[in-house]
């Protein structure tokens, strides 16, 4: 796909028959190339958004790394070319640091995916065993009364069939959600106590650390307590939750803040 087609300057294969505008966004309705109907809901589904991002990234990847102006004496880089303003140097460096951080995270916790279907399983790869440091996996359990429960258990517990591995406790997903909400609200409530930490991080040579501090200052400024899980926001703030045998939950945020809470139920 060429840049013109990507930006909508080329002739569409399936011309929209109508459109819808909510004052901020314009949705083109009609039949997609797959034959599926497109409306204001399906246009913004996660898979559709991911597909658009993938196409955009492929188009950008095909662009040259540098643009040069040729002269009689040789060539020189055209530093004011729009190519160099697609993304700021700071954000580029932050992305590279985040890629390295995630790679290290996967190696440390023995998993091959940093996130998997977060819309239906937001805690995937974010619950860590306090005993063996490996990821927990979500299980669907049904009680004797017929109630379905979402429970998290160490992935090393029965890694070999019939052989007991890690003996750490399991944890209810409801409890993990409460732990996240409670600790985030505690962070918001005590914002002033964390401002010195964030202000110092803003000056860090590690650009990603400074970026996180900047975002946490923004997220907590005038924030109201969370009363229910907001998956998108959780993914922007939570690094992981570590589960210990004694019921302690260590909630670790992406800015490096760690807050403990205790689940007394076994």
PDB file of N, CA and C in Angstrom, residues 30-91:
ATOM      1  N   UNK A  30     -20.304   1.386   5.387  1.00  0.00           N
ATOM      2  CA  UNK A  30     -20.432   0.683   4.127  1.00  0.00           C
ATOM      3  C   UNK A  30     -19.920  -0.730   4.265  1.00  0.00           C
ATOM      4  N   UNK A  31     -19.456  -1.321   3.150  1.00  0.00           N
ATOM      5  CA  UNK A  31     -18.937  -2.672   3.162  1.00  0.00           C
ATOM      6  C   UNK A  31     -17.420  -2.613   3.060  1.00  0.00           C
ATOM      7  N   UNK A  32     -16.748  -3.330   3.928  1.00  0.00           N
ATOM      8  CA  UNK A  32     -15.298  -3.380   3.881  1.00  0.00           C
ATOM      9  C   UNK A  32     -14.870  -4.377   2.815  1.00  0.00           C
ATOM     10  N   UNK A  33     -13.561  -4.466   2.568  1.00  0.00           N
ATOM     11  CA  UNK A  33     -13.069  -5.399   1.557  1.00  0.00           C
ATOM     12  C   UNK A  33     -13.337  -6.840   1.944  1.00  0.00           C
ATOM     13  N   UNK A  34     -13.545  -7.106   3.223  1.00  0.00           N
ATOM     14  CA  UNK A  34     -13.843  -8.465   3.668  1.00  0.00           C
ATOM     15  C   UNK A  34     -15.327  -8.781   3.545  1.00  0.00           C
ATOM     16  N   UNK A  35     -16.126  -7.759   3.208  1.00  0.00           N
ATOM     17  CA  UNK A  35     -17.559  -7.973   3.087  1.00  0.00           C
ATOM     18  C   UNK A  35     -18.321  -7.704   4.361  1.00  0.00           C
ATOM     19  N   UNK A  36     -17.586  -7.347   5.445  1.00  0.00           N
ATOM     20  CA  UNK A  36     -18.236  -7.084   6.720  1.00  0.00           C
ATOM     21  C   UNK A  36     -18.740  -5.643   6.759  1.00  0.00           C
ATOM     22  N   UNK A  37     -19.854  -5.440   7.412  1.00  0.00           N
ATOM     23  CA  UNK A  37     -20.413  -4.099   7.548  1.00  0.00           C
ATOM     24  C   UNK A  37     -19.626  -3.303   8.578  1.00  0.00           C
ATOM     25  N   UNK A  38     -19.372  -2.035   8.266  1.00  0.00           N
ATOM     26  CA  UNK A  38     -18.620  -1.169   9.168  1.00  0.00           C
ATOM     27  C   UNK A  38     -19.553  -0.115   9.744  1.00  0.00           C
ATOM     28  N   UNK A  39     -19.585   0.015  11.061  1.00  0.00           N
ATOM     29  CA  UNK A  39     -20.380   1.054  11.702  1.00  0.00           C
ATOM     30  C   UNK A  39     -19.553   1.723  12.781  1.00  0.00           C
ATOM     31  N   UNK A  40     -20.177   2.637  13.548  1.00  0.00           N
ATOM     32  CA  UNK A  40     -19.410   3.396  14.545  1.00  0.00           C
ATOM     33  C   UNK A  40     -18.849   2.535  15.652  1.00  0.00           C
ATOM     34  N   UNK A  41     -19.400   1.340  15.860  1.00  0.00           N
ATOM     35  CA  UNK A  41     -18.900   0.440  16.896  1.00  0.00           C
ATOM     36  C   UNK A  41     -17.762  -0.419  16.369  1.00  0.00           C
ATOM     37  N   UNK A  42     -18.004  -1.102  15.235  1.00  0.00           N
ATOM     38  CA  UNK A  42     -16.980  -2.003  14.702  1.00  0.00           C
ATOM     39  C   UNK A  42     -15.756  -1.245  14.209  1.00  0.00           C
ATOM     40  N   UNK A  43     -15.941   0.018  13.812  1.00  0.00           N
ATOM     41  CA  UNK A  43     -14.809   0.802  13.320  1.00  0.00           C
ATOM     42  C   UNK A  43     -13.767   1.016  14.399  1.00  0.00           C
ATOM     43  N   UNK A  44     -14.197   0.994  15.665  1.00  0.00           N
ATOM     44  CA  UNK A  44     -13.275   1.264  16.762  1.00  0.00           C
ATOM     45  C   UNK A  44     -12.976   0.030  17.602  1.00  0.00           C
ATOM     46  N   UNK A  45     -13.300  -1.152  17.107  1.00  0.00           N
ATOM     47  CA  UNK A  45     -12.966  -2.366  17.833  1.00  0.00           C
ATOM     48  C   UNK A  45     -11.455  -2.518  17.893  1.00  0.00           C
ATOM     49  N   UNK A  46     -10.984  -3.181  18.932  1.00  0.00           N
ATOM     50  CA  UNK A  46      -9.548  -3.309  19.159  1.00  0.00           C
ATOM     51  C   UNK A  46      -8.827  -3.883  17.955  1.00  0.00           C
ATOM     52  N   UNK A  47      -9.372  -4.950  17.366  1.00  0.00           N
ATOM     53  CA  UNK A  47      -8.698  -5.578  16.230  1.00  0.00           C
ATOM     54  C   UNK A  47      -8.593  -4.625  15.045  1.00  0.00           C
ATOM     55  N   UNK A  48      -9.629  -3.797  14.851  1.00  0.00           N
ATOM     56  CA  UNK A  48      -9.600  -2.834  13.750  1.00  0.00           C
ATOM     57  C   UNK A  48      -8.539  -1.773  13.993  1.00  0.00           C
ATOM     58  N   UNK A  49      -8.461  -1.289  15.223  1.00  0.00           N
ATOM     59  CA  UNK A  49      -7.462  -0.276  15.568  1.00  0.00           C
ATOM     60  C   UNK A  49      -6.059  -0.842  15.417  1.00  0.00           C
ATOM     61  N   UNK A  50      -5.833  -2.076  15.914  1.00  0.00           N
ATOM     62  CA  UNK A  50      -4.526  -2.713  15.788  1.00  0.00           C
ATOM     63  C   UNK A  50      -4.133  -2.857  14.316  1.00  0.00           C
ATOM     64  N   UNK A  51      -5.098  -3.221  13.478  1.00  0.00           N
ATOM     65  CA  UNK A  51      -4.817  -3.388  12.054  1.00  0.00           C
ATOM     66  C   UNK A  51      -4.379  -2.068  11.431  1.00  0.00           C
ATOM     67  N   UNK A  52      -5.051  -0.978  11.810  1.00  0.00           N
ATOM     68  CA  UNK A  52      -4.696   0.347  11.291  1.00  0.00           C
ATOM     69  C   UNK A  52      -3.292   0.744  11.734  1.00  0.00           C
ATOM     70  N   UNK A  53      -2.987   0.482  12.993  1.00  0.00           N
ATOM     71  CA  UNK A  53      -1.660   0.807  13.524  1.00  0.00           C
ATOM     72  C   UNK A  53      -0.595  -0.002  12.795  1.00  0.00           C
ATOM     73  N   UNK A  54      -0.892  -1.270  12.529  1.00  0.00           N
ATOM     74  CA  UNK A  54       0.069  -2.128  11.835  1.00  0.00           C
ATOM     75  C   UNK A  54       0.345  -1.606  10.429  1.00  0.00           C
ATOM     76  N   UNK A  55      -0.722  -1.229   9.724  1.00  0.00           N
ATOM     77  CA  UNK A  55      -0.562  -0.697   8.367  1.00  0.00           C
ATOM     78  C   UNK A  55       0.258   0.587   8.392  1.00  0.00           C
ATOM     79  N   UNK A  56      -0.060   1.455   9.356  1.00  0.00           N
ATOM     80  CA  UNK A  56       0.666   2.715   9.474  1.00  0.00           C
ATOM     81  C   UNK A  56       2.138   2.471   9.761  1.00  0.00           C
ATOM     82  N   UNK A  57       2.427   1.529  10.672  1.00  0.00           N
ATOM     83  CA  UNK A  57       3.815   1.237  11.033  1.00  0.00           C
ATOM     84  C   UNK A  57       4.580   0.668   9.845  1.00  0.00           C
ATOM     85  N   UNK A  58       3.909  -0.171   9.039  1.00  0.00           N
ATOM     86  CA  UNK A  58       4.556  -0.738   7.860  1.00  0.00           C
ATOM     87  C   UNK A  58       4.876   0.352   6.840  1.00  0.00           C
ATOM     88  N   UNK A  59       3.955   1.305   6.714  1.00  0.00           N
ATOM     89  CA  UNK A  59       4.173   2.407   5.771  1.00  0.00           C
ATOM     90  C   UNK A  59       5.341   3.277   6.215  1.00  0.00           C
ATOM     91  N   UNK A  60       5.388   3.569   7.512  1.00  0.00           N
ATOM     92  CA  UNK A  60       6.480   4.384   8.044  1.00  0.00           C
ATOM     93  C   UNK A  60       7.797   3.635   7.926  1.00  0.00           C
ATOM     94  N   UNK A  61       7.755   2.311   8.159  1.00  0.00           N
ATOM     95  CA  UNK A  61       8.975   1.507   8.089  1.00  0.00           C
ATOM     96  C   UNK A  61       9.572   1.517   6.688  1.00  0.00           C
ATOM     97  N   UNK A  62       8.739   1.736   5.678  1.00  0.00           N
ATOM     98  CA  UNK A  62       9.227   1.737   4.296  1.00  0.00           C
ATOM     99  C   UNK A  62       9.876   3.067   3.912  1.00  0.00           C
ATOM    100  N   UNK A  63       9.724   4.073   4.766  1.00  0.00           N
ATOM    101  CA  UNK A  63      10.332   5.367   4.487  1.00  0.00           C
ATOM    102  C   UNK A  63      11.839   5.297   4.703  1.00  0.00           C
ATOM    103  N   UNK A  64      12.601   6.153   4.044  1.00  0.00           N
ATOM    104  CA  UNK A  64      14.057   6.153   4.250  1.00  0.00           C
ATOM    105  C   UNK A  64      14.410   6.613   5.660  1.00  0.00           C
ATOM    106  N   UNK A  65      15.551   6.148   6.140  1.00  0.00           N
ATOM    107  CA  UNK A  65      15.997   6.539   7.479  1.00  0.00           C
ATOM    108  C   UNK A  65      16.415   8.006   7.489  1.00  0.00           C
ATOM    109  N   UNK A  66      17.068   8.438   6.414  1.00  0.00           N
ATOM    110  CA  UNK A  66      17.509   9.831   6.309  1.00  0.00           C
ATOM    111  C   UNK A  66      17.164  10.377   4.924  1.00  0.00           C
ATOM    112  N   UNK A  67      17.061  11.687   4.834  1.00  0.00           N
ATOM    113  CA  UNK A  67      16.834  12.364   3.559  1.00  0.00           C
ATOM    114  C   UNK A  67      18.027  13.279   3.299  1.00  0.00           C
ATOM    115  N   UNK A  68      18.590  13.174   2.088  1.00  0.00           N
ATOM    116  CA  UNK A  68      19.771  13.960   1.751  1.00  0.00           C
ATOM    117  C   UNK A  68      19.491  14.890   0.573  1.00  0.00           C
ATOM    118  N   UNK A  69      20.205  16.030   0.565  1.00  0.00           N
ATOM    119  CA  UNK A  69      20.173  16.958  -0.561  1.00  0.00           C
ATOM    120  C   UNK A  69      21.540  16.867  -1.235  1.00  0.00           C
ATOM    121  N   UNK A  70      21.525  16.564  -2.514  1.00  0.00           N
ATOM    122  CA  UNK A  70      22.785  16.375  -3.228  1.00  0.00           C
ATOM    123  C   UNK A  70      23.257  17.683  -3.864  1.00  0.00           C
ATOM    124  N   UNK A  71      24.549  17.952  -3.693  1.00  0.00           N
ATOM    125  CA  UNK A  71      25.176  19.136  -4.261  1.00  0.00           C
ATOM    126  C   UNK A  71      26.410  18.703  -5.043  1.00  0.00           C
ATOM    127  N   UNK A  72      27.020  19.662  -5.679  1.00  0.00           N
ATOM    128  CA  UNK A  72      28.214  19.354  -6.467  1.00  0.00           C
ATOM    129  C   UNK A  72      29.307  18.743  -5.601  1.00  0.00           C
ATOM    130  N   UNK A  73      29.421  19.250  -4.395  1.00  0.00           N
ATOM    131  CA  UNK A  73      30.492  18.774  -3.530  1.00  0.00           C
ATOM    132  C   UNK A  73      30.143  17.533  -2.723  1.00  0.00           C
ATOM    133  N   UNK A  74      28.975  16.997  -2.922  1.00  0.00           N
ATOM    134  CA  UNK A  74      28.575  15.813  -2.154  1.00  0.00           C
ATOM    135  C   UNK A  74      27.108  15.904  -1.744  1.00  0.00           C
ATOM    136  N   UNK A  75      26.826  15.453  -0.535  1.00  0.00           N
ATOM    137  CA  UNK A  75      25.437  15.479  -0.067  1.00  0.00           C
ATOM    138  C   UNK A  75      25.383  15.954   1.382  1.00  0.00           C
ATOM    139  N   UNK A  76      24.250  16.464   1.785  1.00  0.00           N
ATOM    140  CA  UNK A  76      24.049  16.888   3.163  1.00  0.00           C
ATOM    141  C   UNK A  76      22.648  16.474   3.607  1.00  0.00           C
ATOM    142  N   UNK A  77      22.503  16.197   4.887  1.00  0.00           N
ATOM    143  CA  UNK A  77      21.215  15.769   5.417  1.00  0.00           C
ATOM    144  C   UNK A  77      20.246  16.951   5.480  1.00  0.00           C
ATOM    145  N   UNK A  78      19.013  16.722   5.067  1.00  0.00           N
ATOM    146  CA  UNK A  78      17.983  17.771   5.102  1.00  0.00           C
ATOM    147  C   UNK A  78      17.279  17.694   6.453  1.00  0.00           C
ATOM    148  N   UNK A  79      17.823  18.386   7.435  1.00  0.00           N
ATOM    149  CA  UNK A  79      17.334  18.263   8.817  1.00  0.00           C
ATOM    150  C   UNK A  79      15.934  18.839   9.020  1.00  0.00           C
ATOM    151  N   UNK A  80      15.486  19.735   8.130  1.00  0.00           N
ATOM    152  CA  UNK A  80      14.158  20.322   8.295  1.00  0.00           C
ATOM    153  C   UNK A  80      13.087  19.563   7.510  1.00  0.00           C
ATOM    154  N   UNK A  81      13.437  18.403   6.992  1.00  0.00           N
ATOM    155  CA  UNK A  81      12.455  17.595   6.244  1.00  0.00           C
ATOM    156  C   UNK A  81      11.402  17.044   7.207  1.00  0.00           C
ATOM    157  N   UNK A  82      10.119  16.969   6.788  1.00  0.00           N
ATOM    158  CA  UNK A  82       9.045  16.451   7.661  1.00  0.00           C
ATOM    159  C   UNK A  82       9.307  15.047   8.199  1.00  0.00           C
ATOM    160  N   UNK A  83      10.154  14.282   7.511  1.00  0.00           N
ATOM    161  CA  UNK A  83      10.467  12.922   7.967  1.00  0.00           C
ATOM    162  C   UNK A  83      10.965  12.920   9.407  1.00  0.00           C
ATOM    163  N   UNK A  84      11.745  13.955   9.763  1.00  0.00           N
ATOM    164  CA  UNK A  84      12.363  13.984  11.087  1.00  0.00           C
ATOM    165  C   UNK A  84      11.417  14.447  12.188  1.00  0.00           C
ATOM    166  N   UNK A  85      10.217  14.858  11.821  1.00  0.00           N
ATOM    167  CA  UNK A  85       9.260  15.295  12.843  1.00  0.00           C
ATOM    168  C   UNK A  85       8.110  14.311  13.016  1.00  0.00           C
ATOM    169  N   UNK A  86       8.205  13.123  12.404  1.00  0.00           N
ATOM    170  CA  UNK A  86       7.166  12.112  12.590  1.00  0.00           C
ATOM    171  C   UNK A  86       7.056  11.714  14.054  1.00  0.00           C
ATOM    172  N   UNK A  87       8.187  11.650  14.722  1.00  0.00           N
ATOM    173  CA  UNK A  87       8.207  11.292  16.138  1.00  0.00           C
ATOM    174  C   UNK A  87       9.407  11.973  16.774  1.00  0.00           C
ATOM    175  N   UNK A  88       9.236  12.484  17.978  1.00  0.00           N
ATOM    176  CA  UNK A  88      10.326  13.209  18.633  1.00  0.00           C
ATOM    177  C   UNK A  88      11.422  12.245  19.076  1.00  0.00           C
ATOM    178  N   UNK A  89      12.629  12.768  19.182  1.00  0.00           N
ATOM    179  CA  UNK A  89      13.766  11.947  19.595  1.00  0.00           C
ATOM    180  C   UNK A  89      13.545  11.384  20.995  1.00  0.00           C
ATOM    181  N   UNK A  90      12.946  12.192  21.861  1.00  0.00           N
ATOM    182  CA  UNK A  90      12.700  11.740  23.239  1.00  0.00           C
ATOM    183  C   UNK A  90      11.766  10.539  23.267  1.00  0.00           C
ATOM    184  N   UNK A  91      10.651  10.627  22.526  1.00  0.00           N
ATOM    185  CA  UNK A  91       9.699   9.521  22.496  1.00  0.00           C
ATOM    186  C   UNK A  91      10.336   8.293  21.868  1.00  0.00           C
TER     187      UNK A  91
END
